[in-house]
PDB file of C-alpha atoms in Angstrom:
ATOM      1  CA  ASP A   1     -38.320  53.923 -47.961  1.00  0.00           C
ATOM      2  CA  MET A   2     -41.775  52.539 -47.069  1.00  0.00           C
ATOM      3  CA  THR A   3     -41.938  50.120 -50.013  1.00  0.00           C
ATOM      4  CA  LEU A   4     -43.331  46.806 -48.769  1.00  0.00           C
ATOM      5  CA  LYS A   5     -42.566  43.255 -49.819  1.00  0.00           C
ATOM      6  CA  ALA A   6     -45.606  41.896 -48.011  1.00  0.00           C
ATOM      7  CA  PRO A   7     -48.695  41.578 -50.259  1.00  0.00           C
ATOM      8  CA  THR A   8     -51.819  43.476 -49.302  1.00  0.00           C
ATOM      9  CA  SER A   9     -55.380  43.273 -50.586  1.00  0.00           C
ATOM     10  CA  ILE A  10     -55.897  47.062 -50.505  1.00  0.00           C
ATOM     11  CA  GLN A  11     -54.160  50.154 -51.821  1.00  0.00           C
ATOM     12  CA  LEU A  12     -52.348  51.743 -48.905  1.00  0.00           C
ATOM     13  CA  PRO A  13     -52.749  55.548 -48.590  1.00  0.00           C
ATOM     14  CA  GLY A  14     -50.275  57.187 -50.960  1.00  0.00           C
ATOM     15  CA  GLY A  15     -48.388  53.915 -51.050  1.00  0.00           C
ATOM     16  CA  LEU A  16     -47.024  55.060 -47.669  1.00  0.00           C
ATOM     17  CA  LYS A  17     -44.641  57.329 -49.585  1.00  0.00           C
ATOM     18  CA  TYR A  18     -45.536  60.461 -47.662  1.00  0.00           C
ATOM     19  CA  ARG A  19     -44.828  60.916 -43.973  1.00  0.00           C
ATOM     20  CA  PRO A  20     -47.881  62.075 -42.003  1.00  0.00           C
ATOM     21  CA  THR A  21     -47.744  65.617 -40.653  1.00  0.00           C
ATOM     22  CA  LEU A  22     -46.308  66.229 -37.207  1.00  0.00           C
ATOM     23  CA  GLY A  23     -49.729  67.059 -35.799  1.00  0.00           C
ATOM     24  CA  ALA A  24     -51.268  63.846 -37.141  1.00  0.00           C
ATOM     25  CA  ARG A  25     -48.396  61.750 -35.775  1.00  0.00           C
ATOM     26  CA  TYR A  26     -48.669  63.395 -32.373  1.00  0.00           C
ATOM     27  CA  VAL A  27     -52.437  62.870 -32.132  1.00  0.00           C
ATOM     28  CA  VAL A  28     -52.227  59.174 -33.040  1.00  0.00           C
ATOM     29  CA  ALA A  29     -49.310  58.620 -30.650  1.00  0.00           C
ATOM     30  CA  GLU A  30     -51.406  60.169 -27.865  1.00  0.00           C
ATOM     31  CA  VAL A  31     -54.593  58.167 -28.449  1.00  0.00           C
ATOM     32  CA  VAL A  32     -53.208  54.794 -29.596  1.00  0.00           C
ATOM     33  CA  ARG A  33     -52.785  53.719 -25.980  1.00  0.00           C
ATOM     34  CA  THR A  34     -56.532  54.090 -25.432  1.00  0.00           C
ATOM     35  CA  TYR A  35     -57.547  51.628 -28.143  1.00  0.00           C
ATOM     36  CA  LEU A  36     -54.547  49.357 -28.792  1.00  0.00           C
ATOM     37  CA  ASP A  37     -55.588  46.585 -26.380  1.00  0.00           C
ATOM     38  CA  LYS A  38     -59.117  46.412 -27.812  1.00  0.00           C
ATOM     39  CA  LEU A  39     -57.739  46.515 -31.345  1.00  0.00           C
ATOM     40  CA  LEU A  40     -55.429  43.562 -30.683  1.00  0.00           C
ATOM     41  CA  LEU A  41     -58.374  41.595 -29.292  1.00  0.00           C
ATOM     42  CA  ASP A  42     -60.193  42.200 -32.576  1.00  0.00           C
ATOM     43  CA  VAL A  43     -57.122  41.053 -34.519  1.00  0.00           C
ATOM     44  CA  ASN A  44     -57.566  37.595 -32.963  1.00  0.00           C
ATOM     45  CA  ALA A  45     -61.361  37.666 -32.532  1.00  0.00           C
ATOM     46  CA  LEU A  46     -63.086  34.299 -32.880  1.00  0.00           C
ATOM     47  CA  ASP A  47     -66.236  36.048 -34.049  1.00  0.00           C
ATOM     48  CA  TRP A  48     -64.962  37.871 -37.126  1.00  0.00           C
ATOM     49  CA  THR A  49     -68.318  39.332 -38.211  1.00  0.00           C
ATOM     50  CA  ILE A  50     -69.353  42.973 -37.945  1.00  0.00           C
ATOM     51  CA  GLN A  51     -73.079  43.599 -37.626  1.00  0.00           C
ATOM     52  CA  HIS A  52     -74.685  44.777 -40.883  1.00  0.00           C
ATOM     53  CA  SER A  53     -71.365  44.511 -42.721  1.00  0.00           C
ATOM     54  CA  ASN A  54     -69.525  42.030 -44.907  1.00  0.00           C
ATOM     55  CA  VAL A  55     -66.146  43.248 -43.646  1.00  0.00           C
ATOM     56  CA  ASN A  56     -64.040  40.748 -41.728  1.00  0.00           C
ATOM     57  CA  LYS A  57     -63.430  42.208 -38.252  1.00  0.00           C
ATOM     58  CA  ARG A  58     -59.914  40.778 -38.068  1.00  0.00           C
ATOM     59  CA  ILE A  59     -58.873  42.227 -41.419  1.00  0.00           C
ATOM     60  CA  ALA A  60     -60.344  45.621 -40.524  1.00  0.00           C
ATOM     61  CA  ALA A  61     -58.481  45.564 -37.194  1.00  0.00           C
ATOM     62  CA  LEU A  62     -55.200  44.642 -38.927  1.00  0.00           C
ATOM     63  CA  ARG A  63     -55.552  47.537 -41.373  1.00  0.00           C
ATOM     64  CA  ILE A  64     -56.191  49.952 -38.519  1.00  0.00           C
ATOM     65  CA  LEU A  65     -53.173  48.497 -36.707  1.00  0.00           C
ATOM     66  CA  ALA A  66     -50.969  48.974 -39.782  1.00  0.00           C
ATOM     67  CA  MET A  67     -51.933  52.647 -40.041  1.00  0.00           C
ATOM     68  CA  SER A  68     -51.526  53.114 -36.286  1.00  0.00           C
ATOM     69  CA  ILE A  69     -47.953  51.815 -36.524  1.00  0.00           C
ATOM     70  CA  PHE A  70     -47.308  54.013 -39.574  1.00  0.00           C
ATOM     71  CA  TYR A  71     -48.453  57.152 -37.734  1.00  0.00           C
ATOM     72  CA  THR A  72     -46.913  56.285 -34.365  1.00  0.00           C
ATOM     73  CA  GLU A  73     -43.472  55.480 -35.824  1.00  0.00           C
ATOM     74  CA  THR A  74     -40.718  54.822 -33.255  1.00  0.00           C
ATOM     75  CA  ASN A  75     -43.075  55.511 -30.360  1.00  0.00           C
ATOM     76  CA  ILE A  76     -44.543  52.055 -31.059  1.00  0.00           C
ATOM     77  CA  VAL A  77     -41.332  50.414 -29.760  1.00  0.00           C
ATOM     78  CA  GLN A  78     -42.747  50.162 -26.250  1.00  0.00           C
ATOM     79  CA  SER A  79     -45.693  48.079 -27.526  1.00  0.00           C
ATOM     80  CA  THR A  80     -43.688  45.825 -29.852  1.00  0.00           C
ATOM     81  CA  GLN A  81     -44.034  42.626 -27.857  1.00  0.00           C
ATOM     82  CA  VAL A  82     -47.808  42.772 -27.351  1.00  0.00           C
ATOM     83  CA  ILE A  83     -48.350  43.668 -31.002  1.00  0.00           C
ATOM     84  CA  LEU A  84     -46.178  40.806 -32.243  1.00  0.00           C
ATOM     85  CA  SER A  85     -47.889  38.358 -29.889  1.00  0.00           C
ATOM     86  CA  ALA A  86     -51.193  39.156 -31.591  1.00  0.00           C
ATOM     87  CA  LEU A  87     -49.689  39.030 -35.066  1.00  0.00           C
ATOM     88  CA  TYR A  88     -48.141  35.593 -34.504  1.00  0.00           C
ATOM     89  CA  LYS A  89     -51.669  34.214 -34.165  1.00  0.00           C
ATOM     90  CA  GLY A  90     -52.788  36.081 -37.261  1.00  0.00           C
ATOM     91  CA  LEU A  91     -49.965  34.514 -39.252  1.00  0.00           C
ATOM     92  CA  LYS A  92     -51.323  31.019 -38.645  1.00  0.00           C
ATOM     93  CA  ASP A  93     -54.942  31.946 -39.404  1.00  0.00           C
ATOM     94  CA  ASP A  94     -56.835  29.889 -41.973  1.00  0.00           C
ATOM     95  CA  ASN A  95     -57.858  33.053 -43.836  1.00  0.00           C
ATOM     96  CA  PRO A  96     -55.122  34.033 -46.348  1.00  0.00           C
ATOM     97  CA  ASP A  97     -56.141  37.712 -46.188  1.00  0.00           C
ATOM     98  CA  VAL A  98     -55.642  37.726 -42.423  1.00  0.00           C
ATOM     99  CA  ARG A  99     -52.181  36.217 -42.893  1.00  0.00           C
ATOM    100  CA  ALA A 100     -51.326  38.757 -45.599  1.00  0.00           C
ATOM    101  CA  GLU A 101     -52.463  41.782 -43.578  1.00  0.00           C
ATOM    102  CA  SER A 102     -50.554  40.455 -40.547  1.00  0.00           C
ATOM    103  CA  LEU A 103     -47.355  40.439 -42.616  1.00  0.00           C
ATOM    104  CA  VAL A 104     -48.017  44.018 -43.701  1.00  0.00           C
ATOM    105  CA  CYS A 105     -48.218  45.041 -40.038  1.00  0.00           C
ATOM    106  CA  VAL A 106     -44.987  43.198 -39.212  1.00  0.00           C
ATOM    107  CA  GLU A 107     -43.064  44.781 -42.081  1.00  0.00           C
ATOM    108  CA  ILE A 108     -44.290  48.300 -41.283  1.00  0.00           C
ATOM    109  CA  LEU A 109     -43.312  47.680 -37.667  1.00  0.00           C
ATOM    110  CA  GLY A 110     -39.844  46.726 -38.862  1.00  0.00           C
ATOM    111  CA  LYS A 111     -39.520  50.144 -40.531  1.00  0.00           C
ATOM    112  CA  PHE A 112     -39.316  51.739 -37.093  1.00  0.00           C
ATOM    113  CA  LEU A 113     -37.295  49.144 -35.183  1.00  0.00           C
ATOM    114  CA  LYS A 114     -33.636  48.240 -35.004  1.00  0.00           C
ATOM    115  CA  PRO A 115     -32.395  44.628 -34.845  1.00  0.00           C
ATOM    116  CA  GLU A 116     -31.488  45.211 -31.190  1.00  0.00           C
ATOM    117  CA  HIS A 117     -35.191  45.624 -30.482  1.00  0.00           C
ATOM    118  CA  TYR A 118     -36.290  42.250 -31.865  1.00  0.00           C
ATOM    119  CA  LEU A 119     -33.239  39.951 -31.791  1.00  0.00           C
ATOM    120  CA  PRO A 120     -33.983  39.071 -28.125  1.00  0.00           C
ATOM    121  CA  PHE A 121     -37.260  37.493 -29.257  1.00  0.00           C
ATOM    122  CA  ILE A 122     -35.425  34.644 -30.991  1.00  0.00           C
ATOM    123  CA  ILE A 123     -32.075  34.249 -29.208  1.00  0.00           C
ATOM    124  CA  ALA A 124     -31.272  34.286 -25.500  1.00  0.00           C
ATOM    125  CA  GLN A 125     -29.431  37.251 -24.049  1.00  0.00           C
ATOM    126  CA  PRO A 126     -27.422  37.505 -20.834  1.00  0.00           C
ATOM    127  CA  ALA A 127     -28.400  40.256 -18.429  1.00  0.00           C
ATOM    128  CA  LYS A 128     -25.478  42.401 -19.599  1.00  0.00           C
ATOM    129  CA  GLU A 129     -26.775  42.401 -23.164  1.00  0.00           C
ATOM    130  CA  GLN A 130     -30.291  43.091 -21.955  1.00  0.00           C
ATOM    131  CA  GLU A 131     -28.969  46.218 -20.229  1.00  0.00           C
ATOM    132  CA  GLU A 132     -27.485  47.339 -23.532  1.00  0.00           C
ATOM    133  CA  GLN A 133     -30.823  46.670 -25.226  1.00  0.00           C
ATOM    134  CA  ARG A 134     -32.569  48.801 -22.592  1.00  0.00           C
ATOM    135  CA  ARG A 135     -30.139  51.653 -23.260  1.00  0.00           C
ATOM    136  CA  LEU A 136     -30.780  51.504 -27.009  1.00  0.00           C
ATOM    137  CA  ILE A 137     -34.543  51.581 -26.527  1.00  0.00           C
ATOM    138  CA  GLU A 138     -34.214  54.503 -24.113  1.00  0.00           C
ATOM    139  CA  GLU A 139     -32.129  56.456 -26.636  1.00  0.00           C
ATOM    140  CA  GLU A 140     -34.621  55.654 -29.401  1.00  0.00           C
ATOM    141  CA  ASN A 141     -37.502  57.084 -27.377  1.00  0.00           C
ATOM    142  CA  THR A 142     -35.816  60.030 -25.643  1.00  0.00           C
ATOM    143  CA  HIS A 143     -37.007  62.547 -28.233  1.00  0.00           C
ATOM    144  CA  LEU A 144     -40.592  61.252 -27.923  1.00  0.00           C
ATOM    145  CA  ARG A 145     -40.914  61.676 -24.176  1.00  0.00           C
ATOM    146  CA  ASP A 146     -42.537  64.570 -22.386  1.00  0.00           C
ATOM    147  CA  LYS A 147     -43.519  65.137 -18.795  1.00  0.00           C
ATOM    148  CA  ASN A 148     -46.727  63.132 -19.268  1.00  0.00           C
ATOM    149  CA  ARG A 149     -45.282  60.139 -21.106  1.00  0.00           C
ATOM    150  CA  SER A 150     -42.319  57.876 -20.445  1.00  0.00           C
ATOM    151  CA  VAL A 151     -41.141  54.496 -21.647  1.00  0.00           C
ATOM    152  CA  GLN A 152     -40.829  51.750 -19.068  1.00  0.00           C
ATOM    153  CA  VAL A 153     -38.641  48.726 -19.771  1.00  0.00           C
ATOM    154  CA  THR A 154     -38.935  45.891 -17.295  1.00  0.00           C
ATOM    155  CA  GLY A 155     -36.956  42.740 -16.697  1.00  0.00           C
ATOM    156  CA  VAL A 156     -33.595  44.446 -17.131  1.00  0.00           C
ATOM    157  CA  THR A 157     -30.857  44.620 -14.511  1.00  0.00           C
ATOM    158  CA  SER A 158     -29.718  48.075 -13.465  1.00  0.00           C
ATOM    159  CA  ALA A 159     -26.415  49.486 -14.671  1.00  0.00           C
ATOM    160  CA  GLY A 160     -23.485  48.516 -12.511  1.00  0.00           C
ATOM    161  CA  ALA A 161     -25.380  45.723 -10.770  1.00  0.00           C
ATOM    162  CA  THR A 162     -23.397  42.729  -9.632  1.00  0.00           C
ATOM    163  CA  THR A 163     -26.109  40.273 -10.606  1.00  0.00           C
ATOM    164  CA  PRO A 164     -24.592  37.095 -12.117  1.00  0.00           C
ATOM    165  CA  GLN A 165     -24.966  36.630 -15.867  1.00  0.00           C
ATOM    166  CA  VAL A 166     -28.224  34.773 -16.269  1.00  0.00           C
ATOM    167  CA  VAL A 167     -29.440  33.682 -19.680  1.00  0.00           C
ATOM    168  CA  LEU A 168     -33.193  33.935 -19.897  1.00  0.00           C
ATOM    169  CA  PRO A 169     -35.437  31.817 -22.119  1.00  0.00           C
ATOM    170  CA  THR A 170     -36.539  33.430 -25.354  1.00  0.00           C
ATOM    171  CA  LEU A 171     -39.987  33.870 -26.769  1.00  0.00           C
ATOM    172  CA  LEU A 172     -39.070  31.346 -29.462  1.00  0.00           C
ATOM    173  CA  SER A 173     -37.770  28.732 -27.038  1.00  0.00           C
ATOM    174  CA  THR A 174     -40.876  28.877 -24.851  1.00  0.00           C
ATOM    175  CA  ALA A 175     -43.480  29.173 -27.611  1.00  0.00           C
ATOM    176  CA  ALA A 176     -45.745  26.367 -28.731  1.00  0.00           C
ATOM    177  CA  ASP A 177     -44.528  24.501 -31.803  1.00  0.00           C
ATOM    178  CA  SER A 178     -47.424  25.898 -33.861  1.00  0.00           C
ATOM    179  CA  ILE A 179     -46.240  29.454 -33.123  1.00  0.00           C
ATOM    180  CA  LYS A 180     -42.493  29.018 -33.677  1.00  0.00           C
ATOM    181  CA  SER A 181     -42.697  29.125 -37.462  1.00  0.00           C
ATOM    182  CA  CYS A 182     -44.825  32.295 -37.178  1.00  0.00           C
ATOM    183  CA  ILE A 183     -42.177  33.915 -34.989  1.00  0.00           C
ATOM    184  CA  LEU A 184     -39.515  33.125 -37.590  1.00  0.00           C
ATOM    185  CA  LEU A 185     -41.737  34.428 -40.391  1.00  0.00           C
ATOM    186  CA  SER A 186     -42.265  37.633 -38.404  1.00  0.00           C
ATOM    187  CA  PHE A 187     -38.526  37.924 -37.912  1.00  0.00           C
ATOM    188  CA  GLU A 188     -38.033  37.678 -41.676  1.00  0.00           C
ATOM    189  CA  TYR A 189     -40.434  40.573 -42.327  1.00  0.00           C
ATOM    190  CA  LEU A 190     -39.056  42.656 -39.463  1.00  0.00           C
ATOM    191  CA  LEU A 191     -35.678  42.342 -41.187  1.00  0.00           C
ATOM    192  CA  LEU A 192     -37.237  43.360 -44.499  1.00  0.00           C
ATOM    193  CA  GLY A 193     -38.729  46.391 -42.839  1.00  0.00           C
ATOM    194  CA  SER A 194     -35.334  47.356 -41.400  1.00  0.00           C
ATOM    195  CA  ARG A 195     -33.291  46.524 -44.476  1.00  0.00           C
ATOM    196  CA  ASP A 196     -32.422  50.082 -45.560  1.00  0.00           C
ATOM    197  CA  ARG A 197     -31.158  51.020 -42.094  1.00  0.00           C
ATOM    198  CA  ILE A 198     -29.264  47.910 -41.003  1.00  0.00           C
ATOM    199  CA  THR A 199     -25.585  48.667 -40.463  1.00  0.00           C
ATOM    200  CA  GLU A 200     -22.701  46.258 -41.022  1.00  0.00           C
ATOM    201  CA  GLU A 201     -22.415  45.739 -37.272  1.00  0.00           C
ATOM    202  CA  GLU A 202     -26.139  44.999 -36.982  1.00  0.00           C
ATOM    203  CA  ALA A 203     -25.982  42.672 -39.982  1.00  0.00           C
ATOM    204  CA  THR A 204     -23.237  40.712 -38.233  1.00  0.00           C
ATOM    205  CA  LYS A 205     -25.445  40.340 -35.154  1.00  0.00           C
ATOM    206  CA  VAL A 206     -28.322  39.103 -37.308  1.00  0.00           C
ATOM    207  CA  VAL A 207     -26.102  36.510 -39.009  1.00  0.00           C
ATOM    208  CA  ARG A 208     -24.944  35.242 -35.627  1.00  0.00           C
ATOM    209  CA  ALA A 209     -28.558  35.073 -34.476  1.00  0.00           C
ATOM    210  CA  LEU A 210     -29.685  33.093 -37.518  1.00  0.00           C
ATOM    211  CA  VAL A 211     -27.047  30.414 -36.904  1.00  0.00           C
ATOM    212  CA  HIS A 212     -27.434  30.462 -33.126  1.00  0.00           C
ATOM    213  CA  LYS A 213     -27.860  27.133 -31.370  1.00  0.00           C
ATOM    214  CA  ASP A 214     -31.276  28.279 -30.097  1.00  0.00           C
ATOM    215  CA  LEU A 215     -32.542  28.088 -33.681  1.00  0.00           C
ATOM    216  CA  LEU A 216     -30.624  25.078 -34.911  1.00  0.00           C
ATOM    217  CA  VAL A 217     -32.385  22.737 -32.479  1.00  0.00           C
ATOM    218  CA  LEU A 218     -35.663  23.143 -34.350  1.00  0.00           C
ATOM    219  CA  ASP A 219     -36.957  19.694 -35.230  1.00  0.00           C
ATOM    220  CA  ALA A 220     -40.175  20.445 -37.130  1.00  0.00           C
ATOM    221  CA  SER A 221     -40.088  20.748 -40.916  1.00  0.00           C
ATOM    222  CA  ARG A 222     -42.272  23.863 -40.928  1.00  0.00           C
ATOM    223  CA  GLN A 223     -39.957  25.615 -38.485  1.00  0.00           C
ATOM    224  CA  LEU A 224     -36.848  24.640 -40.427  1.00  0.00           C
ATOM    225  CA  LEU A 225     -38.450  25.876 -43.658  1.00  0.00           C
ATOM    226  CA  ALA A 226     -39.293  29.203 -41.998  1.00  0.00           C
ATOM    227  CA  LEU A 227     -35.684  29.512 -40.808  1.00  0.00           C
ATOM    228  CA  ALA A 228     -34.341  28.658 -44.279  1.00  0.00           C
ATOM    229  CA  ASN A 229     -36.625  31.256 -45.885  1.00  0.00           C
ATOM    230  CA  CYS A 230     -35.512  33.845 -43.343  1.00  0.00           C
ATOM    231  CA  ILE A 231     -31.841  33.180 -44.076  1.00  0.00           C
ATOM    232  CA  ALA A 232     -32.468  33.326 -47.849  1.00  0.00           C
ATOM    233  CA  THR A 233     -34.383  36.617 -47.575  1.00  0.00           C
ATOM    234  CA  PHE A 234     -31.752  38.183 -45.345  1.00  0.00           C
ATOM    235  CA  THR A 235     -28.980  37.145 -47.740  1.00  0.00           C
ATOM    236  CA  LYS A 236     -30.645  38.225 -50.979  1.00  0.00           C
ATOM    237  CA  ASP A 237     -32.806  41.200 -50.009  1.00  0.00           C
ATOM    238  CA  ILE A 238     -30.529  42.730 -47.387  1.00  0.00           C
ATOM    239  CA  LEU A 239     -26.886  41.607 -47.549  1.00  0.00           C
ATOM    240  CA  VAL A 240     -26.688  41.532 -51.348  1.00  0.00           C
ATOM    241  CA  HIS A 241     -29.124  44.403 -51.912  1.00  0.00           C
ATOM    242  CA  ARG A 242     -27.158  46.647 -49.545  1.00  0.00           C
ATOM    243  CA  ARG A 243     -23.824  45.329 -50.880  1.00  0.00           C
ATOM    244  CA  LEU A 244     -22.819  44.300 -47.388  1.00  0.00           C
ATOM    245  CA  VAL A 245     -21.342  41.183 -48.995  1.00  0.00           C
ATOM    246  CA  SER A 246     -19.694  40.843 -52.376  1.00  0.00           C
TER     247      SER A 246
END
């Protein structure tokens, strides 16, 4: 189900109801690597004008990004962190259309991710859990690999290693205060994107994450409001909607 909660200022192609053909998905997956970095620069461009056009460069870039994610599907997993880093900035933009289109991108991204892929962005994980996360990502991308393309996951200890359990800082814990609320807002829409595929076990992990001590130390009202909204959305639109709770 590609129905979106995030508002958008344009009519998305076919309402995203129809999956692109295999050939179209393959072509986009092959070429997205050649333009993604430049596209993300345009998402956060200070100069938003396009010569001889009234179109906002950032909004145009966000719409292209949304369609790129839609066509690339689970192959986008390997670029999740760089994409979200750009979208966090878009979510605090003064332009409401930029904020709205950023949410669309986040929610579409959530359609192709599992909670295991994005939970580490908000709560710390020991090395053992990071190894499990690496395995899940590898399994998710196995069917997309060929001899010319492979997924590389860094910062993860090898299986069977005797490295002591080290808890690493999270993106949320190290982010500037102005970005933390955007990270939590993104998390809310990633959950919305994943809502029809979240299992009971995954839902339990999300609940534990939302009440984790890493989040409860937030001391800014905007951050606490973002966390409260995330908890409310997860409860109403996912737990109740999926009848995971009575």
